[in-house]
Short mmCIF file of C-alpha atoms in Angstrom, two decimals:
data_model
loop_
_atom_site.label_atom_id
_atom_site.label_comp_id
_atom_site.label_asym_id
_atom_site.label_seq_id
_atom_site.Cartn_x
_atom_site.Cartn_y
_atom_site.Cartn_z
CA UNK A 271 44.21 25.90 63.80
CA UNK A 272 40.42 26.14 62.56
CA UNK A 273 38.20 27.55 64.74
CA UNK A 274 37.60 30.41 67.01
CA UNK A 275 39.22 29.44 70.44
CA UNK A 276 41.52 30.90 72.76
CA UNK A 277 43.23 29.84 75.55
CA UNK A 278 45.82 30.93 78.34
CA UNK A 279 48.33 29.63 81.26
CA UNK A 280 49.94 31.06 84.04
CA UNK A 281 53.46 29.64 84.71
CA UNK A 282 56.06 30.94 87.30
CA UNK A 283 58.91 29.99 86.39
CA UNK A 284 61.02 29.83 82.75
CA UNK A 285 58.76 28.87 79.73
CA UNK A 286 61.45 28.99 77.33
CA UNK A 287 61.85 25.04 77.23
CA UNK A 288 62.11 23.40 74.01
CA UNK A 289 62.95 25.02 70.42
CA UNK A 290 64.81 27.66 70.49
CA UNK A 291 61.94 30.58 69.05
CA UNK A 292 64.39 33.86 70.07
CA UNK A 293 65.24 35.94 67.35
CA UNK A 294 69.32 35.45 67.63
CA UNK A 295 68.15 31.59 66.70
CA UNK A 296 66.61 32.73 63.39
CA UNK A 297 68.12 33.13 59.77
CA UNK A 298 70.58 35.94 59.12
CA UNK A 299 69.18 39.57 58.74
CA UNK A 300 67.38 40.20 55.69
CA UNK A 301 70.26 42.28 53.36
CA UNK A 302 67.75 43.72 50.82
CA UNK A 303 69.99 41.76 48.20
CA UNK A 304 66.50 40.15 46.84
CA UNK A 305 64.53 41.64 44.39
CA UNK A 306 61.04 42.06 45.50
CA UNK A 307 58.40 41.18 43.31
CA UNK A 308 55.31 43.45 44.90
CA UNK A 309 57.02 46.02 46.80
CA UNK A 310 55.49 48.01 49.31
CA UNK A 311 56.31 51.99 48.49
CA UNK A 312 59.30 53.62 50.26
CA UNK A 313 59.12 57.03 52.19
CA UNK A 314 61.35 57.96 49.20
CA UNK A 315 60.16 56.33 46.56
CA UNK A 316 56.29 57.62 46.45
CA UNK A 317 56.47 61.03 47.03
CA UNK A 318 54.83 63.00 44.35
CA UNK A 319 54.57 66.86 43.80
CA UNK A 320 50.73 67.03 44.91
CA UNK A 321 51.45 65.12 48.13
CA UNK A 322 54.50 67.68 49.30
CA UNK A 323 53.32 68.04 52.85
CA UNK A 324 55.23 69.67 55.98
CA UNK A 325 52.27 68.73 58.78
CA UNK A 326 54.17 70.67 61.28
CA UNK A 327 52.02 69.87 63.77
CA UNK A 328 52.63 65.81 63.46
CA UNK A 329 53.37 64.48 67.48
CA UNK A 330 54.95 60.85 67.97
CA UNK A 331 52.52 58.38 68.52
CA UNK A 332 52.71 57.21 72.09
CA UNK A 333 51.10 53.62 71.33
CA UNK A 334 53.09 53.05 68.29
CA UNK A 335 52.56 49.40 67.59
CA UNK A 336 52.32 46.67 64.52
CA UNK A 337 48.80 46.65 65.62
CA UNK A 338 47.94 50.28 64.99
CA UNK A 339 44.35 50.45 63.56
CA UNK A 340 43.49 50.74 60.23
CA UNK A 341 41.62 53.43 60.69
CA UNK A 342 43.42 54.84 63.19
CA UNK A 343 45.47 57.38 60.57
CA UNK A 344 42.39 59.31 60.63
CA UNK A 345 42.36 59.99 64.43
CA UNK A 346 46.18 61.20 63.60
CA UNK A 347 44.71 63.45 61.39
CA UNK A 348 42.49 64.91 63.56
CA UNK A 349 45.31 64.95 66.24
CA UNK A 350 47.29 67.02 63.69
CA UNK A 351 44.06 69.04 62.64
CA UNK A 352 45.79 70.52 66.08
CA UNK A 353 48.67 72.28 64.43
CA UNK A 354 50.14 74.09 61.77
CA UNK A 355 49.58 72.79 58.37
CA UNK A 356 51.91 73.99 55.07
CA UNK A 357 51.72 73.08 51.51
CA UNK A 358 53.58 74.47 48.42
CA UNK A 359 51.56 74.96 44.86
CA UNK A 360 54.47 73.28 41.87
CA UNK A 361 54.06 73.77 38.92
CA UNK A 362 51.40 71.86 37.15
CA UNK A 363 48.98 71.41 40.13
CA UNK A 364 45.37 73.29 40.03
CA UNK A 365 45.16 76.58 40.89
CA UNK A 366 42.16 79.49 41.92
CA UNK A 367 40.58 80.17 44.79
CA UNK A 368 42.05 80.26 48.05
CA UNK A 369 39.36 78.15 49.46
CA UNK A 370 39.21 75.42 46.86
CA UNK A 371 42.76 74.68 46.02
CA UNK A 372 43.30 74.23 50.05
CA UNK A 373 40.54 72.36 50.79
CA UNK A 374 41.97 69.97 47.96
CA UNK A 375 45.21 69.56 49.75
CA UNK A 376 43.93 69.04 53.12
CA UNK A 377 41.80 66.02 51.47
CA UNK A 378 45.18 64.70 50.06
CA UNK A 379 46.54 65.19 53.43
CA UNK A 380 44.07 64.23 56.23
CA UNK A 381 41.66 62.52 54.02
CA UNK A 382 37.65 62.46 54.94
CA UNK A 383 38.97 63.83 58.34
CA UNK A 384 39.79 67.00 56.34
CA UNK A 385 37.75 70.18 57.16
CA UNK A 386 34.97 70.92 55.10
CA UNK A 387 35.26 74.07 52.20
CA UNK A 388 32.80 76.52 54.57
CA UNK A 389 34.76 75.04 57.73
CA UNK A 390 38.05 76.66 55.88
CA UNK A 391 36.39 79.95 54.80
CA UNK A 392 35.66 80.44 58.41
CA UNK A 393 39.52 79.99 59.12
CA UNK A 394 40.56 82.07 56.52
CA UNK A 395 38.31 85.32 57.70
CA UNK A 396 39.58 84.09 61.46
CA UNK A 397 42.78 85.34 60.36
CA UNK A 398 44.03 81.43 60.83
CA UNK A 399 45.44 81.36 56.71
CA UNK A 400 48.54 82.22 55.22
CA UNK A 401 49.89 82.85 51.90
CA UNK A 402 53.69 83.24 51.72
CA UNK A 403 53.84 84.40 55.13
CA UNK A 404 51.24 87.15 55.03
CA UNK A 405 47.62 86.52 56.80
CA UNK A 406 45.01 86.56 53.91
CA UNK A 407 40.99 87.56 55.54
CA UNK A 408 39.42 86.43 51.78
CA UNK A 409 38.37 82.95 51.03
CA UNK A 410 38.72 84.51 47.06
CA UNK A 411 42.11 85.38 46.43
CA UNK A 412 43.28 83.87 43.70
CA UNK A 413 46.41 80.95 44.51
CA UNK A 414 48.55 80.41 41.86
CA UNK A 415 52.20 78.06 41.44
CA UNK A 416 54.77 78.42 44.21
CA UNK A 417 52.36 79.88 46.71
CA UNK A 418 52.75 78.36 49.98
CA UNK A 419 49.71 78.22 51.99
CA UNK A 420 49.97 77.70 55.91
CA UNK A 421 46.78 76.98 58.09
CA UNK A 422 46.47 76.71 61.88
CA UNK A 423 43.89 73.76 62.71
CA UNK A 424 42.00 74.20 65.97
CA UNK A 425 42.39 71.14 68.11
CA UNK A 426 39.39 68.20 67.85
CA UNK A 427 37.28 68.35 70.89
CA UNK A 428 37.91 64.86 72.59
CA UNK A 429 34.73 63.00 73.01
CA UNK A 430 34.12 60.86 75.79
CA UNK A 431 33.54 57.13 74.77
CA UNK A 432 29.77 56.15 76.28
CA UNK A 433 29.66 52.06 77.64
CA UNK A 434 27.65 50.15 75.01
CA UNK A 435 26.63 46.11 74.97
CA UNK A 436 28.70 44.87 72.57
CA UNK A 437 29.92 41.30 72.91
CA UNK A 438 33.40 40.58 73.81
CA UNK A 439 35.53 36.97 73.85
CA UNK A 440 37.22 36.85 77.78
CA UNK A 441 40.17 35.09 77.47
CA UNK A 442 41.56 35.90 81.15
CA UNK A 443 40.42 38.72 83.35
CA UNK A 444 41.64 39.56 87.28
CA UNK A 445 41.82 42.40 88.77
CA UNK A 446 44.59 44.30 87.08
CA UNK A 447 44.28 43.36 83.44
CA UNK A 448 41.76 41.70 80.91
CA UNK A 449 42.94 39.76 77.46
CA UNK A 450 40.60 39.71 75.02
CA UNK A 451 40.51 37.94 72.09
CA UNK A 452 39.18 40.70 69.15
CA UNK A 453 37.39 39.96 66.40
CA UNK A 454 38.57 41.10 63.04
CA UNK A 455 36.19 44.33 62.09
CA UNK A 456 35.90 45.72 65.62
CA UNK A 457 38.40 49.09 65.87
CA UNK A 458 40.01 49.17 69.38
CA UNK A 459 39.13 53.34 70.61
CA UNK A 460 37.00 55.82 69.07
CA UNK A 461 38.87 57.85 66.78
CA UNK A 462 37.48 60.06 63.93
CA UNK A 463 35.00 58.32 61.85
CA UNK A 464 34.85 55.36 64.55
CA UNK A 465 33.06 56.97 67.92
CA UNK A 466 30.90 54.41 68.90
CA UNK A 467 30.91 50.66 68.57
CA UNK A 468 34.92 49.91 69.24
CA UNK A 469 36.55 47.95 72.02
CA UNK A 470 37.04 50.75 74.59
CA UNK A 471 33.15 51.23 74.24
CA UNK A 472 32.67 47.23 75.07
CA UNK A 473 35.04 47.20 78.04
CA UNK A 474 33.41 50.57 79.42
CA UNK A 475 29.93 48.58 79.80
CA UNK A 476 31.59 44.80 80.71
CA UNK A 477 34.25 47.07 83.24
CA UNK A 478 32.40 49.51 83.82
CA UNK A 479 35.42 52.56 85.81
CA UNK A 480 37.75 49.58 86.18
CA UNK A 481 40.08 50.75 83.78
CA UNK A 482 43.28 52.61 84.01
CA UNK A 483 42.48 55.73 83.62
CA UNK A 484 46.93 56.78 81.58
CA UNK A 485 45.53 56.25 77.96
CA UNK A 486 43.32 59.02 78.32
CA UNK A 487 39.52 60.09 77.43
CA UNK A 488 39.34 57.95 74.69
CA UNK A 489 41.72 54.96 75.13
CA UNK A 490 41.47 53.76 79.08
CA UNK A 491 43.44 50.85 79.74
CA UNK A 492 44.48 50.37 76.44
CA UNK A 493 48.12 49.44 76.55
CA UNK A 494 48.46 48.14 72.46
CA UNK A 495 47.08 47.84 70.06
CA UNK A 496 45.80 45.87 66.73
CA UNK A 497 44.83 47.13 63.08
CA UNK A 498 40.46 47.22 62.70
CA UNK A 499 40.99 43.99 60.37
CA UNK A 500 43.66 42.60 62.23
CA UNK A 501 42.07 39.21 64.57
CA UNK A 502 43.70 38.14 68.14
CA UNK A 503 44.83 38.76 71.56
CA UNK A 504 45.27 42.13 73.24
CA UNK A 505 45.56 42.94 77.02
CA UNK A 506 43.81 45.82 78.62
CA UNK A 507 44.75 47.49 82.06
CA UNK A 508 42.39 48.11 84.39
CA UNK A 509 44.83 50.18 87.05
CA UNK A 510 47.00 52.25 85.93
CA UNK A 511 49.72 50.14 88.46
CA UNK A 512 49.20 47.35 85.73
CA UNK A 513 49.31 49.63 82.97
CA UNK A 514 52.65 50.84 83.74
CA UNK A 515 54.18 48.01 84.12
CA UNK A 516 52.59 46.08 80.92
CA UNK A 517 53.24 49.49 78.80
CA UNK A 518 57.19 48.75 80.12
CA UNK A 519 57.00 45.30 78.77
CA UNK A 520 55.79 46.46 75.30
CA UNK A 521 57.81 48.96 75.19
CA UNK A 522 60.76 46.33 76.24
CA UNK A 523 59.25 44.53 72.98
CA UNK A 524 60.07 40.85 74.83
CA UNK A 525 64.27 41.56 74.76
CA UNK A 526 64.85 41.32 78.38
CA UNK A 527 61.38 40.45 79.73
CA UNK A 528 58.23 37.80 79.21
CA UNK A 529 56.64 39.83 76.77
CA UNK A 530 55.94 37.36 73.52
CA UNK A 531 53.77 38.12 70.83
CA UNK A 532 53.52 36.12 67.75
CA UNK A 533 51.52 36.70 64.54
CA UNK A 534 50.25 34.64 61.81
CA UNK A 535 49.73 35.05 58.49
CA UNK A 536 49.47 34.43 54.87
CA UNK A 537 51.06 35.74 52.42
CA UNK A 538 51.98 35.45 48.64
CA UNK A 539 54.45 33.84 47.49
CA UNK A 540 57.51 31.42 48.55
CA UNK A 541 59.68 33.63 51.26
CA UNK A 542 63.12 32.45 51.50
CA UNK A 543 63.26 28.56 53.12
CA UNK A 544 62.37 28.47 57.29
CA UNK A 545 62.39 32.66 57.51
CA UNK A 546 64.45 35.19 57.69
CA UNK A 547 64.73 38.80 59.50
CA UNK A 548 63.89 41.72 57.76
CA UNK A 549 65.77 45.21 58.52
CA UNK A 550 64.04 47.99 57.67
CA UNK A 551 63.34 51.40 59.11
CA UNK A 552 59.44 52.56 58.28
CA UNK A 553 58.48 56.30 58.16
CA UNK A 554 55.29 57.59 57.23
CA UNK A 555 54.38 57.48 53.36
CA UNK A 556 54.87 60.34 51.77
CA UNK A 557 52.05 60.16 49.18
CA UNK A 558 49.60 59.17 51.70
CA UNK A 559 49.81 59.61 55.21
CA UNK A 560 47.95 57.49 56.16
CA UNK A 561 50.15 54.25 55.17
CA UNK A 562 53.48 53.75 56.00
CA UNK A 563 56.60 52.96 53.52
CA UNK A 564 60.20 51.67 54.25
CA UNK A 565 62.48 54.96 54.75
CA UNK A 566 66.12 54.70 52.66
CA UNK A 567 67.19 57.33 55.06
CA UNK A 568 65.34 58.25 59.13
CA UNK A 569 62.57 56.27 59.74
CA UNK A 570 61.93 54.32 62.89
CA UNK A 571 64.21 51.09 63.60
CA UNK A 572 61.82 48.01 62.66
CA UNK A 573 62.81 44.42 63.03
CA UNK A 574 60.23 41.27 61.62
CA UNK A 575 61.55 37.87 62.69
CA UNK A 576 59.40 35.51 59.99
CA UNK A 577 59.21 31.23 59.90
CA UNK A 578 57.62 29.73 57.73
CA UNK A 579 55.36 27.05 58.55
CA UNK A 580 53.63 26.03 55.50
CA UNK A 581 53.84 26.53 51.71
CA UNK A 582 50.12 26.10 49.47
CA UNK A 583 50.59 25.20 45.46
CA UNK A 584 52.93 23.13 43.28
CA UNK A 585 55.09 23.54 40.40
CA UNK A 586 58.39 25.80 40.51
CA UNK A 587 57.21 27.86 43.27
CA UNK A 588 54.68 28.17 46.01
CA UNK A 589 51.48 30.19 45.28
CA UNK A 590 51.15 31.45 48.99
CA UNK A 591 52.72 30.18 52.94
CA UNK A 592 51.68 30.24 55.72
CA UNK A 593 54.03 31.94 58.19
CA UNK A 594 54.61 33.47 61.87
CA UNK A 595 55.75 36.55 62.59
CA UNK A 596 57.58 37.84 65.66
CA UNK A 597 58.09 41.37 66.20
CA UNK A 598 61.84 42.51 68.03
CA UNK A 599 60.05 46.23 67.69
CA UNK A 600 56.52 47.53 67.39
CA UNK A 601 55.53 50.01 64.53
CA UNK A 602 52.68 51.02 62.33
CA UNK A 603 51.39 47.81 59.95
CA UNK A 604 54.87 46.26 60.39
CA UNK A 605 54.55 43.07 59.50
CA UNK A 606 51.82 44.35 56.28
CA UNK A 607 55.21 46.45 55.22
CA UNK A 608 57.61 44.65 55.82
CA UNK A 609 56.44 41.28 54.18
CA UNK A 610 55.48 43.39 50.82
CA UNK A 611 58.86 45.07 51.02
CA UNK A 612 60.08 41.50 50.21
CA UNK A 613 57.94 40.42 47.63
CA UNK A 614 55.52 38.49 50.09
CA UNK A 615 52.00 41.05 51.28
CA UNK A 616 50.16 39.42 52.66
CA UNK A 617 46.92 37.97 51.31
CA UNK A 618 43.71 40.21 51.21
CA UNK A 619 45.82 43.35 52.07
CA UNK A 620 44.85 45.71 49.31
CA UNK A 621 46.64 48.75 50.45
CA UNK A 622 50.19 47.52 50.73
CA UNK A 623 49.95 44.18 48.15
CA UNK A 624 50.09 45.53 44.49
CA UNK A 625 48.16 42.88 41.98
CA UNK A 626 45.65 41.74 44.47
CA UNK A 627 43.18 40.83 42.39
CA UNK A 628 45.36 39.65 39.48
CA UNK A 629 46.40 37.07 42.31
CA UNK A 630 43.49 36.26 43.07
CA UNK A 631 41.78 35.69 39.48
CA UNK A 632 44.61 33.36 39.50
CA UNK A 633 43.69 30.80 42.02
CA UNK A 634 41.63 27.51 41.30
CA UNK A 635 37.95 27.31 43.22
CA UNK A 636 37.14 27.71 46.38
CA UNK A 637 40.63 29.63 47.24
CA UNK A 638 39.13 32.52 44.37
CA UNK A 639 35.72 32.35 46.07
CA UNK A 640 37.08 32.86 49.63
CA UNK A 641 39.84 34.94 48.49
CA UNK A 642 37.63 37.18 47.31
CA UNK A 643 35.75 37.96 49.48
CA UNK A 644 37.64 37.70 52.30
CA UNK A 645 37.79 42.14 52.59
CA UNK A 646 40.95 42.12 54.52
CA UNK A 647 44.69 41.37 56.05
CA UNK A 648 45.28 38.19 56.50
CA UNK A 649 46.50 38.46 59.97
CA UNK A 650 45.91 36.98 63.43
CA UNK A 651 47.71 37.71 66.58
CA UNK A 652 48.05 34.27 67.65
CA UNK A 653 50.56 34.47 70.65
CA UNK A 654 50.56 36.85 73.89
CA UNK A 655 52.71 36.12 76.80
CA UNK A 656 54.03 38.83 79.55
CA UNK A 657 54.39 38.74 83.27
CA UNK A 658 51.35 39.86 85.40
CA UNK A 659 52.54 43.49 86.70
CA UNK A 660 51.67 42.72 89.91
CA UNK A 661 51.87 38.95 91.14
CA UNK A 662 55.15 38.59 88.83
CA UNK A 663 53.71 35.48 87.13
CA UNK A 664 53.87 34.26 83.40
CA UNK A 665 50.56 34.55 81.37
CA UNK A 666 50.60 32.67 77.99
CA UNK A 667 47.65 32.98 75.58
CA UNK A 668 47.03 31.17 72.76
CA UNK A 669 44.59 31.50 70.07
CA UNK A 670 43.50 29.68 67.15
CA UNK A 671 42.47 31.22 64.07
CA UNK A 672 39.54 32.88 63.57
CA UNK A 673 36.87 30.66 61.30
CA UNK A 674 37.30 32.76 58.11
CA UNK A 675 41.11 33.09 58.18
CA UNK A 676 40.97 28.98 59.12
CA UNK A 677 38.89 28.43 56.10
CA UNK A 678 40.81 30.72 53.50
CA UNK A 679 44.23 28.62 54.75
CA UNK A 680 42.04 25.01 53.87
CA UNK A 681 41.27 26.03 50.67
CA UNK A 682 44.83 26.98 49.75
CA UNK A 683 45.50 23.97 51.64
CA UNK A 684 43.84 21.77 49.16
CA UNK A 685 45.47 23.70 45.90
CA UNK A 686 47.15 21.09 43.99
#
């Protein structure tokens, strides 16, 4: 799987021959009985008083896909900024001036996309902030424990992306759609903190006006997404008809149609031999709303099927494993959270993989140097297949591992 190469083929008949790779053919569902050594936080366990926020303006993500951009949560923050945000000041948390307290709490909720203190002062003056249900016009008002603060943030102004001459690795293109082999580091569409240099900017330059408008101003043609730091195959609609047809297939997740997606991941440790299924609902983390977590109650259904392809390292337990993941659902960061949940986080994933530096420091060379410098989750969208929304042909594409991930895998393979 070395090198940076993608290929595809078209068929008009059944493509399910050969080895049965359907979810039903994989191992029995993961029952949670195996203790996770490096568990991802659950939506309840990671709650902290400092993060007890009620973001009532949070809308459902219409493009909820495993492959959501890492930095897209900043955009979600921007969308949340168009609604009402409430927070309660608990005992033991910092108190003081209204503007200072509110600024600190919004940074916890929205990160770098939180409004500035000066902006909050203007909102207070405009009557957009209440304390215990009453409008307050003085930013200097002292806030104590137990106070409930609510702020109404105006909706952000959507920016129109501009065409940019960014090179694209085009795997396939016709009048209805285009398939891209996305490199790691490329954000799919403009969001807060990423107004330029995205795949959408590149597509506007490459396709001109020939992109579906269903996704809106910032998401023309975007049917599904990949994390900024996930590489691999992605299909974009050039017409509204193609967009609707592709969106229906992605919503079905291949349960009844031709859609097929497979990801290759390098994970720590040794998942159960052969593979398995992880059935664990996901929700926003209550401690960090830019993350996802396994939910003990509620949450959205999330099912990941994985197959162990290769194990690396000898001894009582392998150091790492190369796996293939297929999604029965498509949730934000699904593979990353699920693999961490069963104790096998992705190599390079510092967001969900606890003890990353410790594990890297135990590696021999050259795996140590390559893993330390890798700088992203070891995840690649290697297979994409779907029914052409216009012609009805079955399109199938495969992408080799990019050079950085291929080199990392080879280094792990060389571990004695």
